[in-house]
PDB file of C-alpha atoms in Angstrom:
ATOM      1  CA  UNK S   1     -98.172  90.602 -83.801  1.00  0.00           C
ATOM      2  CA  UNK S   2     -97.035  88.581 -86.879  1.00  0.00           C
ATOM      3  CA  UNK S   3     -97.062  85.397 -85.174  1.00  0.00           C
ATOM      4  CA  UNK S   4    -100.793  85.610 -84.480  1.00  0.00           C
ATOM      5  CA  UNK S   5    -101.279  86.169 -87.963  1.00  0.00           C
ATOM      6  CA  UNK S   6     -99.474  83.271 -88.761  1.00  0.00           C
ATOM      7  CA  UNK S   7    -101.404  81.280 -86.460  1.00  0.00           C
ATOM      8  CA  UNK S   8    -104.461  82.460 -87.785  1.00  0.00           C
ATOM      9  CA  UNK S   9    -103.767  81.944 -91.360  1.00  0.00           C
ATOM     10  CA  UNK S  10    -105.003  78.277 -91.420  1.00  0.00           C
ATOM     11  CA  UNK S  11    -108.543  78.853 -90.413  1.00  0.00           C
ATOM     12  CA  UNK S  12    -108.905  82.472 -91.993  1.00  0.00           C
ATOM     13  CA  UNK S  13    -110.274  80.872 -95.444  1.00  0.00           C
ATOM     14  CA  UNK S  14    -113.538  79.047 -93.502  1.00  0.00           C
ATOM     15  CA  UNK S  15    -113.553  82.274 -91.341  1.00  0.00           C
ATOM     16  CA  UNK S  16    -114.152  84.708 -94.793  1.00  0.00           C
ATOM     17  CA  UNK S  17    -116.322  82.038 -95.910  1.00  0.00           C
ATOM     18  CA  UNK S  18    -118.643  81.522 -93.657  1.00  0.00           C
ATOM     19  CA  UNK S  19    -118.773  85.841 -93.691  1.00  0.00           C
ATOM     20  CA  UNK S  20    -119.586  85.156 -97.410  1.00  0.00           C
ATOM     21  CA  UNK S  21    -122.108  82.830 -97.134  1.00  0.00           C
ATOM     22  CA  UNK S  22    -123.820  84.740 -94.257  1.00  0.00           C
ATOM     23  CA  UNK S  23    -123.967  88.066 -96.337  1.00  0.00           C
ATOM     24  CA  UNK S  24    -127.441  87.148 -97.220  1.00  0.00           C
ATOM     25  CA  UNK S  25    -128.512  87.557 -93.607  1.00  0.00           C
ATOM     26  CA  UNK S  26    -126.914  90.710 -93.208  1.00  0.00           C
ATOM     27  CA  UNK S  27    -128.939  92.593 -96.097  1.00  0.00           C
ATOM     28  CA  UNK S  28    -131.836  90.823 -94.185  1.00  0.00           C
ATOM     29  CA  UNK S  29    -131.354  92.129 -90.535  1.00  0.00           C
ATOM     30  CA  UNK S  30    -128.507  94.472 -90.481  1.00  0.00           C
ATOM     31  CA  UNK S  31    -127.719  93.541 -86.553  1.00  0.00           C
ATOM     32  CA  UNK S  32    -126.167  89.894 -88.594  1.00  0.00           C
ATOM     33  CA  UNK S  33    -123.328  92.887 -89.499  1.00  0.00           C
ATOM     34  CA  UNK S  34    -121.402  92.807 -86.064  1.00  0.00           C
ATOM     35  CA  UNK S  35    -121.761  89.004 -86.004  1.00  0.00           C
ATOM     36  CA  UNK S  36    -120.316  88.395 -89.489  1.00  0.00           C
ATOM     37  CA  UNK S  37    -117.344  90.698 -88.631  1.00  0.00           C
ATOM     38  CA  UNK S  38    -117.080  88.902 -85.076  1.00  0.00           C
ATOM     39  CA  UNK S  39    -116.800  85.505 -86.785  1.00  0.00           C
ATOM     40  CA  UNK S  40    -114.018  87.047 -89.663  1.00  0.00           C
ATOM     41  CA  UNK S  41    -112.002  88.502 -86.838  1.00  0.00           C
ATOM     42  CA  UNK S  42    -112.374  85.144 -84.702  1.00  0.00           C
ATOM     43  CA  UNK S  43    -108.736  83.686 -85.791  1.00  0.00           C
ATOM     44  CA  UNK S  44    -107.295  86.461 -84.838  1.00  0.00           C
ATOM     45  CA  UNK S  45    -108.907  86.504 -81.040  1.00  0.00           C
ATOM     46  CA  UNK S  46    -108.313  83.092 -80.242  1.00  0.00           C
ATOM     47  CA  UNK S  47    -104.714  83.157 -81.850  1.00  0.00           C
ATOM     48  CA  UNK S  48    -103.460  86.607 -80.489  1.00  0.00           C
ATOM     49  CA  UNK S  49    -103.545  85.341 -76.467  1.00  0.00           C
ATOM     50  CA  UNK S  50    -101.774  81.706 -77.776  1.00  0.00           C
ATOM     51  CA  UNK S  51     -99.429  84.068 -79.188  1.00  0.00           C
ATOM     52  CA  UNK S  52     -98.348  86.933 -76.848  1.00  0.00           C
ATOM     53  CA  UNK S  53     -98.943  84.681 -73.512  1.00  0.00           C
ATOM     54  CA  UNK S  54     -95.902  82.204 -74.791  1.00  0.00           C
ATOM     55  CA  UNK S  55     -93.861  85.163 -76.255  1.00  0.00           C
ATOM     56  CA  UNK S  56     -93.545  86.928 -72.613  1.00  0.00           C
ATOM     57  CA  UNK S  57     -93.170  83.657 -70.612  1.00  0.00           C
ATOM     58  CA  UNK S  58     -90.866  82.034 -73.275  1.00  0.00           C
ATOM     59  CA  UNK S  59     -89.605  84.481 -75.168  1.00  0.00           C
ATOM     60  CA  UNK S  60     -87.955  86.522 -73.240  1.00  0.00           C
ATOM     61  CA  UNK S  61     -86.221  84.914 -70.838  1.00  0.00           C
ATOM     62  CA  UNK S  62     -85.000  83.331 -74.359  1.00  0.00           C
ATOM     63  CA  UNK S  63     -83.591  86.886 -75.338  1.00  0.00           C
ATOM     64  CA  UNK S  64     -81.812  87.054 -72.061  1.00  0.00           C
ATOM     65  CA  UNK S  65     -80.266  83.772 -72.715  1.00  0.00           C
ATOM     66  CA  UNK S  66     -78.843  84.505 -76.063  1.00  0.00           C
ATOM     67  CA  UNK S  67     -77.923  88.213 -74.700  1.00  0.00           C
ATOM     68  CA  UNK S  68     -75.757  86.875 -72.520  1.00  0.00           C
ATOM     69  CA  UNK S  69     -74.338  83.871 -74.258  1.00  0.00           C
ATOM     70  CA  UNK S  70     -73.915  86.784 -77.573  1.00  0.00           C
ATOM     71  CA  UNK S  71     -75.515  84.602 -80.325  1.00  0.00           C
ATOM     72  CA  UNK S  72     -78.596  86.759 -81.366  1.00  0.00           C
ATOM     73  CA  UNK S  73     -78.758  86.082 -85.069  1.00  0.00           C
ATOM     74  CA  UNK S  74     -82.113  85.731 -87.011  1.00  0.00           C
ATOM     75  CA  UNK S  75     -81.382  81.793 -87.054  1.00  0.00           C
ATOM     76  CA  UNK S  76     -80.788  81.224 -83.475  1.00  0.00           C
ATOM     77  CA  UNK S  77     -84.156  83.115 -82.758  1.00  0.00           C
ATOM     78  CA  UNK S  78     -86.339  81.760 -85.277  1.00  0.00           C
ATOM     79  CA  UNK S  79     -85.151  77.926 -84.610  1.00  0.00           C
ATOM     80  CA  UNK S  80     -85.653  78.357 -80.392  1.00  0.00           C
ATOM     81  CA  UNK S  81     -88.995  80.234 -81.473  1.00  0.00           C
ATOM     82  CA  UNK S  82     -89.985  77.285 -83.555  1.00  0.00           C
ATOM     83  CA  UNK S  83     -88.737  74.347 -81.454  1.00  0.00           C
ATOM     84  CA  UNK S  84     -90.887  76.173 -78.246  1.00  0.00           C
ATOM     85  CA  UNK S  85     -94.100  76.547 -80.889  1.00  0.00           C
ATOM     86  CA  UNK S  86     -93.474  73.042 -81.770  1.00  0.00           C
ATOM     87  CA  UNK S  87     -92.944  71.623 -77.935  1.00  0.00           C
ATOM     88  CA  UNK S  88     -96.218  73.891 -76.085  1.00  0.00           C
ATOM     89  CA  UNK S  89     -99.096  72.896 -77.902  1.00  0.00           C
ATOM     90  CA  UNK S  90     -97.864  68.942 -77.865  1.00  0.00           C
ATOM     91  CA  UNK S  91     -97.249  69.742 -74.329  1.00  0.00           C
ATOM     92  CA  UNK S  92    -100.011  71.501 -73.591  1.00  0.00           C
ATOM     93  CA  UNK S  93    -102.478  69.338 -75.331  1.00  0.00           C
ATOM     94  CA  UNK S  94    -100.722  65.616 -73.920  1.00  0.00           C
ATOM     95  CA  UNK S  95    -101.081  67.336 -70.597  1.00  0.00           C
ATOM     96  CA  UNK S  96    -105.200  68.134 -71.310  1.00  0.00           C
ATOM     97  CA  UNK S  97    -105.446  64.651 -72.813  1.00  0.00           C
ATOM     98  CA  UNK S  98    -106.581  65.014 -75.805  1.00  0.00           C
ATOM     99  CA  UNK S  99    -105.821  62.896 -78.487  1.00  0.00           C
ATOM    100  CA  UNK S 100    -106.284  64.569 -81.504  1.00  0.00           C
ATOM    101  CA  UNK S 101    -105.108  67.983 -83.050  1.00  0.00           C
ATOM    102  CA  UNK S 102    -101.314  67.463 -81.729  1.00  0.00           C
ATOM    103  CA  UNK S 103     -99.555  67.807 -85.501  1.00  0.00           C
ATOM    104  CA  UNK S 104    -102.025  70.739 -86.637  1.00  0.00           C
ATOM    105  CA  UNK S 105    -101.251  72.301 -83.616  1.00  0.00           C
ATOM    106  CA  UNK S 106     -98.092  71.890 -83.274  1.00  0.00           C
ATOM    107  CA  UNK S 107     -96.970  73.054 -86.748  1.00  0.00           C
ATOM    108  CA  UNK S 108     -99.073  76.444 -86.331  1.00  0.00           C
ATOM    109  CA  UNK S 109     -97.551  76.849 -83.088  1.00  0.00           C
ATOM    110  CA  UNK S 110     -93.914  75.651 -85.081  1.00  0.00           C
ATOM    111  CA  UNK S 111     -94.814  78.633 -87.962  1.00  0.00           C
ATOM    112  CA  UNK S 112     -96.249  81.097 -85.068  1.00  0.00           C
ATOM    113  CA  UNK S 113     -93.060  81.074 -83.232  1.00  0.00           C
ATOM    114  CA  UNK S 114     -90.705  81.117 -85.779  1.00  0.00           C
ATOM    115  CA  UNK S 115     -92.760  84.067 -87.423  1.00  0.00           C
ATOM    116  CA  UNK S 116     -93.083  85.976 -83.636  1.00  0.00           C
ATOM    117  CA  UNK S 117     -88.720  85.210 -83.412  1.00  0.00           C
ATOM    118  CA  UNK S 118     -87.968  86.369 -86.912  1.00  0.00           C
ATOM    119  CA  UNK S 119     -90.084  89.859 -86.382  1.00  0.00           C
ATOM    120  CA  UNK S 120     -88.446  90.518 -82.841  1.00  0.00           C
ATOM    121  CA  UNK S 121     -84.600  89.100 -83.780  1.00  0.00           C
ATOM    122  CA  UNK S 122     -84.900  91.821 -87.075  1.00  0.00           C
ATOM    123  CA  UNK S 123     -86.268  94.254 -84.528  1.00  0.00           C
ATOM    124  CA  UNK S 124     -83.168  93.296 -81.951  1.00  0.00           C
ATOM    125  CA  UNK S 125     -80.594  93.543 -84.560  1.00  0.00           C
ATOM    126  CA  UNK S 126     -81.097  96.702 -86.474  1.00  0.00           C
ATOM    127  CA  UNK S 127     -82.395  98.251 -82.899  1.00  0.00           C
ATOM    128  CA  UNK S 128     -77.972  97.053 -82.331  1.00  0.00           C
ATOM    129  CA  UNK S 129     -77.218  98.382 -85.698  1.00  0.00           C
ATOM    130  CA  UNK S 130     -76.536  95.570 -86.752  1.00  0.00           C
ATOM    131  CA  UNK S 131     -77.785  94.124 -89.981  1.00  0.00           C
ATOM    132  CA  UNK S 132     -80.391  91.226 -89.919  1.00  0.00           C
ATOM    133  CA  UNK S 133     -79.187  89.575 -93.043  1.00  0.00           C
TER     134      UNK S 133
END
């Protein structure tokens, strides 16, 4: 899912560097392997389940909406895709209490969504024949 990548993409530089760094160990005890690639893939675990949990609960009951009030464009679904990965994580994170980490957050969740609307409204549209342009 592209929005998991996109959510992901932040962290992914300390992720391959900290694989870098630890390639020493792996030449050492070749078990340090799995655990290098475990760490590398990391972003990608911890984003995909942000990413696919909001899409179903969110997302489409969002397709049905714009079905049914016939305005599925590319815009419409990247801009309800971004204002929902804008709103859950400062939701989500006001309702946990923490105090920290809302912007970060937020504008991942911002890119995430707009990036997970953009892939399904081009999949929606030419699925219509339509063009996504």
């Amino acid at each position: 899912m592209i929005g998991a990548l996109v959510a992901a993409a932040p962290v992914l530089p300390l992720a391959i560097t900290v694989v870098i760094l630890s390639f020493s160990e792996v030449f050492e005890a070749p078990g340090h392997i799995i655990q290098s690639l475990i760490q590398m893939a990391a972003p990608f675990l911890i984003a995909f389940p942000f990413v696919l949990l909001p899409s179903f609960i969110f997302g489409i009951p969002t397709f049905f909406i714009l079905r049914k009030m016939d305005n599925e464009t590319v815009e419409t679904y990247m801009i309800a895709g971004a204002v929902l990965g804008l709103a859950l994580p400062i939701f989500l994170l006001l309702v946990v209490g923490a105090e920290t980490g809302h912007l970060f957050l937020s504008l991942t969740g911002a890119a995430s969504g707009s990036a997970t609307a953009w892939s399904w409204a081009r999949y929606r549209l030419i699925s219509k024949g339509r063009s996504p342009v």
